[in-house]
Short mmCIF file of C-alpha atoms and ligand atoms in Angstrom, two decimals:
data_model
loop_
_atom_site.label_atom_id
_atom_site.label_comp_id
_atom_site.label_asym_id
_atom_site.label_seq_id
_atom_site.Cartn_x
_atom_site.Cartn_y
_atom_site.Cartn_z
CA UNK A 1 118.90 91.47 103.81
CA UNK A 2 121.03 93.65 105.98
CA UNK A 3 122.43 96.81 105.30
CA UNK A 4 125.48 95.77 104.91
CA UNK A 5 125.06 93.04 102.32
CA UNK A 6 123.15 95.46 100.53
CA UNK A 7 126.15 97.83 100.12
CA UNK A 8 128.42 94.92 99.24
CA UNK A 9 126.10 94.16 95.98
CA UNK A 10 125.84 97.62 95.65
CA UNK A 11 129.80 97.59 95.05
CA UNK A 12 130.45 94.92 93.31
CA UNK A 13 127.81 96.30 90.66
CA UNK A 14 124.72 93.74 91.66
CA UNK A 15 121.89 96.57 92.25
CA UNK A 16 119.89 97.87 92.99
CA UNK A 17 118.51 96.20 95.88
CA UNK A 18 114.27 96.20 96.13
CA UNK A 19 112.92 96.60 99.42
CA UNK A 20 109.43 96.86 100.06
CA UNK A 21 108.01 100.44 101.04
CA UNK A 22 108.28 101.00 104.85
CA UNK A 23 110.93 98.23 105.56
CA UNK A 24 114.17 100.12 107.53
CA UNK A 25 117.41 99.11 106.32
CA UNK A 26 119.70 97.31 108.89
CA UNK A 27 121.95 99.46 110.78
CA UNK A 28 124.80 99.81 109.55
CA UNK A 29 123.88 100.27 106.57
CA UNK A 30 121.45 102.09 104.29
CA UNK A 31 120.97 105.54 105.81
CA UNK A 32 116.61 106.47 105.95
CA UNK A 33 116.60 110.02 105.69
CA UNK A 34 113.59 110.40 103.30
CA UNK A 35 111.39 112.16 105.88
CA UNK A 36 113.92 113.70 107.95
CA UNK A 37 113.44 117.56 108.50
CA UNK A 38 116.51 120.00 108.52
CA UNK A 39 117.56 119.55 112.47
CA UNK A 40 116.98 116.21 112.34
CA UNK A 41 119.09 115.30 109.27
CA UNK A 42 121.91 117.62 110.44
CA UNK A 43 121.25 115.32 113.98
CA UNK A 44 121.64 112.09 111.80
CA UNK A 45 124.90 113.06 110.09
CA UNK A 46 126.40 114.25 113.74
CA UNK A 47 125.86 110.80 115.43
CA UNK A 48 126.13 108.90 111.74
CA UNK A 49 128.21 105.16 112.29
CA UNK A 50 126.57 104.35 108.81
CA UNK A 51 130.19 103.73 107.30
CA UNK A 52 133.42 103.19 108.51
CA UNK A 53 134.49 106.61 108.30
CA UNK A 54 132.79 107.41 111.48
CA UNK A 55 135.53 105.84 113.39
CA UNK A 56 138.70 108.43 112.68
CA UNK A 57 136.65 111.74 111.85
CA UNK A 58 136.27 114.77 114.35
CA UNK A 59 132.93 115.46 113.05
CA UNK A 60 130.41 115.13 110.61
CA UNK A 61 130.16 117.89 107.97
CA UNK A 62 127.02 118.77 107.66
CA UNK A 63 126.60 121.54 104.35
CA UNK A 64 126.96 125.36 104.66
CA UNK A 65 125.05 128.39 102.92
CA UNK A 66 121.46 129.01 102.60
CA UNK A 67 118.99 126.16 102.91
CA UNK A 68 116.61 128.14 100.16
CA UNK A 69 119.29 128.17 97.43
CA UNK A 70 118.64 128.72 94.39
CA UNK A 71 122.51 127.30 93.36
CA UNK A 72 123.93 123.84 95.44
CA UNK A 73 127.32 123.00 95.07
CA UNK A 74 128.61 119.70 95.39
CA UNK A 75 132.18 118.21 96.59
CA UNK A 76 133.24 114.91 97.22
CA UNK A 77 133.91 114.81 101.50
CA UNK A 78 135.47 116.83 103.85
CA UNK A 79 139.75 117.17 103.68
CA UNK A 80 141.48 117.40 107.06
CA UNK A 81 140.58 121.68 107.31
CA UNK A 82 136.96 120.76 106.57
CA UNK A 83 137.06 117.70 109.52
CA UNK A 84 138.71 120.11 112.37
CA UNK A 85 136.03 123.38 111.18
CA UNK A 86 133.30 121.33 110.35
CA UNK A 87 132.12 123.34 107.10
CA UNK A 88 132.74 122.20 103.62
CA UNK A 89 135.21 123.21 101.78
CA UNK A 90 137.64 125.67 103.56
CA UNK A 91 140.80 124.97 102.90
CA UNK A 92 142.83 125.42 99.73
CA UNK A 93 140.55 124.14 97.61
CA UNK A 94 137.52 125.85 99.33
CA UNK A 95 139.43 129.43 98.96
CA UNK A 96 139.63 128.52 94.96
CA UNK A 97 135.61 127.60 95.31
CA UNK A 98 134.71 131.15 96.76
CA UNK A 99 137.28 132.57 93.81
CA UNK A 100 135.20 130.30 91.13
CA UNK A 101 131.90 131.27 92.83
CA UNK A 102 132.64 135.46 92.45
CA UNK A 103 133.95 134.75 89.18
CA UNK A 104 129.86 134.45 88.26
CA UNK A 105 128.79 137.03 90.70
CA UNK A 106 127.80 134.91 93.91
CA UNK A 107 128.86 134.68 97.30
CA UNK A 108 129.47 131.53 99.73
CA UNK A 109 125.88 131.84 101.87
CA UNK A 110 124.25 134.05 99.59
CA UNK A 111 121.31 132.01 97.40
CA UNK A 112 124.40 129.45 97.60
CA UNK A 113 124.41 125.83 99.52
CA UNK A 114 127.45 124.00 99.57
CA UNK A 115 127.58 119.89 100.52
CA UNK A 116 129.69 116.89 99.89
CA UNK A 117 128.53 113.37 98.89
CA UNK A 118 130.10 112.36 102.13
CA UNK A 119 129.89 113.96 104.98
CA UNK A 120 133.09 112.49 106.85
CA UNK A 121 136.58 113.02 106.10
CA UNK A 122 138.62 109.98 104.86
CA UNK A 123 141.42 109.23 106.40
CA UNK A 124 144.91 110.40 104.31
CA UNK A 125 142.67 112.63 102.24
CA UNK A 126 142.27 109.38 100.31
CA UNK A 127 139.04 109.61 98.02
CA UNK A 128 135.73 107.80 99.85
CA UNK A 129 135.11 104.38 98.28
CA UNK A 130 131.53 103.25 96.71
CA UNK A 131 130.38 101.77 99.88
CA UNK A 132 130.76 105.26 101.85
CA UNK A 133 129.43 106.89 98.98
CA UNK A 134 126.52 104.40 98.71
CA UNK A 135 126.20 104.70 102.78
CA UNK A 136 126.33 108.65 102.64
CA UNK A 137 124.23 109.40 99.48
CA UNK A 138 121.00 109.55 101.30
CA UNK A 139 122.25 112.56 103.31
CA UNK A 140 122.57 114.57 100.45
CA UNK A 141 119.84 113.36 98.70
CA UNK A 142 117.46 114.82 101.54
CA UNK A 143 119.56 118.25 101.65
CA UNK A 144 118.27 118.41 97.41
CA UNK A 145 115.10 117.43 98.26
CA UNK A 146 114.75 120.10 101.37
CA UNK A 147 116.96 122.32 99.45
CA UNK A 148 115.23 122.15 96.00
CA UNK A 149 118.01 124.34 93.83
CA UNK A 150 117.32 125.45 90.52
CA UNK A 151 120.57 124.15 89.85
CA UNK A 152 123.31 121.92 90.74
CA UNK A 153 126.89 122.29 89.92
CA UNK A 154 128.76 119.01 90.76
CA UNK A 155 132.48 119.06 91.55
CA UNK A 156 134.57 116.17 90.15
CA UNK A 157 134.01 113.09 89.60
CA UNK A 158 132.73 111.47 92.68
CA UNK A 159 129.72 114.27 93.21
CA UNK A 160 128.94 113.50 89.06
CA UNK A 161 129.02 109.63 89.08
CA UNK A 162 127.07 109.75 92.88
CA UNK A 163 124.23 111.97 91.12
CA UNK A 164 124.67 110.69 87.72
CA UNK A 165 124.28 107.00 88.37
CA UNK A 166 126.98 106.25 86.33
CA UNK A 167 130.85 105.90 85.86
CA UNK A 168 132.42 108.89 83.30
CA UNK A 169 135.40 111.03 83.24
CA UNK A 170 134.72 114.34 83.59
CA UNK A 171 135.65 115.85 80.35
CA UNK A 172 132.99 113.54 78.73
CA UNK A 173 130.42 114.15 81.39
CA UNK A 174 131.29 118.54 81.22
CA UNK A 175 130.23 121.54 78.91
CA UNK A 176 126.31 119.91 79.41
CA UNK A 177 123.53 119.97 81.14
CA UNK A 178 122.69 117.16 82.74
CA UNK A 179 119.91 116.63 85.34
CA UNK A 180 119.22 115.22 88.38
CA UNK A 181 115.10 114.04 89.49
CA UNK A 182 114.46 117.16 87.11
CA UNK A 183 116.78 119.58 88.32
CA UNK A 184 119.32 120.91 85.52
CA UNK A 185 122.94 119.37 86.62
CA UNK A 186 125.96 120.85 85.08
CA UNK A 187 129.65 119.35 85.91
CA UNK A 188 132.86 120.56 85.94
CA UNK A 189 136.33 119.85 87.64
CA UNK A 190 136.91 119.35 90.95
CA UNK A 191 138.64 123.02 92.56
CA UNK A 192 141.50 120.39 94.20
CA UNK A 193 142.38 119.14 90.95
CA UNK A 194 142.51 122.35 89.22
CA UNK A 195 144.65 123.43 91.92
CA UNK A 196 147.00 121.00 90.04
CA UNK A 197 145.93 121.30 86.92
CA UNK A 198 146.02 124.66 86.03
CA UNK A 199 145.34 123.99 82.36
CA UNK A 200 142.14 123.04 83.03
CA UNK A 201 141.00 126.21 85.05
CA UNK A 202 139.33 127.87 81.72
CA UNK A 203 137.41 124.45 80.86
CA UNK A 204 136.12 125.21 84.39
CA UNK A 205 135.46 128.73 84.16
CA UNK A 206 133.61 127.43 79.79
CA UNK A 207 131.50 125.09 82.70
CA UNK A 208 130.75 128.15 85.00
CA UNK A 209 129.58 130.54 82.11
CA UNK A 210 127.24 127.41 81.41
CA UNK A 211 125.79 127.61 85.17
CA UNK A 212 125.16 130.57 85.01
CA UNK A 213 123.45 131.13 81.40
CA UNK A 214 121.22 128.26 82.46
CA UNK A 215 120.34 130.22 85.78
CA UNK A 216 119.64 133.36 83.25
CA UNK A 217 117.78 131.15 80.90
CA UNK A 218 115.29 129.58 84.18
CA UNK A 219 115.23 132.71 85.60
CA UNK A 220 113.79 134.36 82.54
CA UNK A 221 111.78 131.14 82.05
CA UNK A 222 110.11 131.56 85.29
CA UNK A 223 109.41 135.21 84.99
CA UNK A 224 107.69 134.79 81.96
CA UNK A 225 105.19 132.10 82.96
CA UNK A 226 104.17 134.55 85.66
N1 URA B 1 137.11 118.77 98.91
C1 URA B 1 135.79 118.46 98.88
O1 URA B 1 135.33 117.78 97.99
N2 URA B 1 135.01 118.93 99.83
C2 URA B 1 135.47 119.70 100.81
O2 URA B 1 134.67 120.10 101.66
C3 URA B 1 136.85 120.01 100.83
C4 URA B 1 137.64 119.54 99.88
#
């Protein structure tokens, strides 16, 4: 089945799609970054023509911060800032990020990794559609697996429903804690839309206060099976 087939049935709600262990996904198509190390994953997403996107971005946008995080962050793809600097999450929405990131005491690059689901800006800022999701996802999957945070904060609803599995709005999926292969999940709103939405900053700030008791509570967790 080729790659592409395989990411029409995954859009039109007909997966997943088994294939045997070792067999390579078509190009384009189905990324294989399950074995990939850091330089060569940040080499796949630089070169990546897995999804149409490839064809009007400046760059792929790799992830920022420190690759032994403890915290991951996760936005939905690069806006037009992000494209031309090539780091997530830099522009308006980005400076609102850093504000809701000192709000809890931490510090773009410090313990903190920040990525998007998709790693190449849509054209018209439009949001990326399941098929560039479903081409992109095993990007980040890798960074969490090389990564391996104590905790991931998604950011809107693309990042939730990509790590999720499933379709939910946000204010049913936040104030919880989720998890992703094991890893404690916790969701809140997306910094863009609370740019807009300004009555929905202290929901956000409720779903920070969350983070960062579970961080506390692992923390002290950790400490004490020591
Ligand atoms: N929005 C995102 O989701 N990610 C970015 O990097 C910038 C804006």
């Amino acid at each position: 089945m080729t790659g592409r087939r395989e990411l029409f049935l995954q859009e039109m709600g007909l997966g997943p799609v088994w294939r045997a262990r070792g067999e390579v996904a078509d190009a384009p198509g189905l990324v294989d970054a399950g074995a990939m190390d850091w330089s060569e994953l940040k080499a796949a997403v630089a070169g990546c023509t897995a999804c149409e996107l490839h064809k009007s971005r400046t760059r792929g946008v790799f992830g920022v911060g420190d690759e032994n995080a403890d915290w991951l962050f996760i936005g939905e793809a690069p806006g037009v800032d992000e494209d031309a600097q090539g780091e997530p999450f830099v522009g308006q929405a980005g400076k609102l990020l850093d504000n809701m990131l000192r709000s809890i005491g931490l510090k773009r690059g410090v313990n903190v990794y920040i990525a998007n689901v998709v790693k190449s800006h849509p054209p018209n800022n439009r949001n990326p559609n399941s098929v560039e999701v479903a081409a992109c996802l095993p990007y980040l999957k890798r960074q969490i697996e090389l990564i391996q945070p104590k905790l991931i904060v998604t950011l809107g609803k693309v990042a939730s429903e990509a790590l999720l599995g499933h379709e939910a709005t946000i204010a049913s999926l936040r104030a919880k804690v989720h998890a992703y292969q094991g890893i404690p999940l916790i969701v809140t709103y997306h910094p863009a839309y609370l740019l807009r939405t300004l009555q929905d900053k202290a929901r956000a700030w409720e779903d920070l206060c969350l983070a960062k008791q579970t961080m506390q509570d692992l923390c002290s967790k950790e400490s004490a099976t020591i």
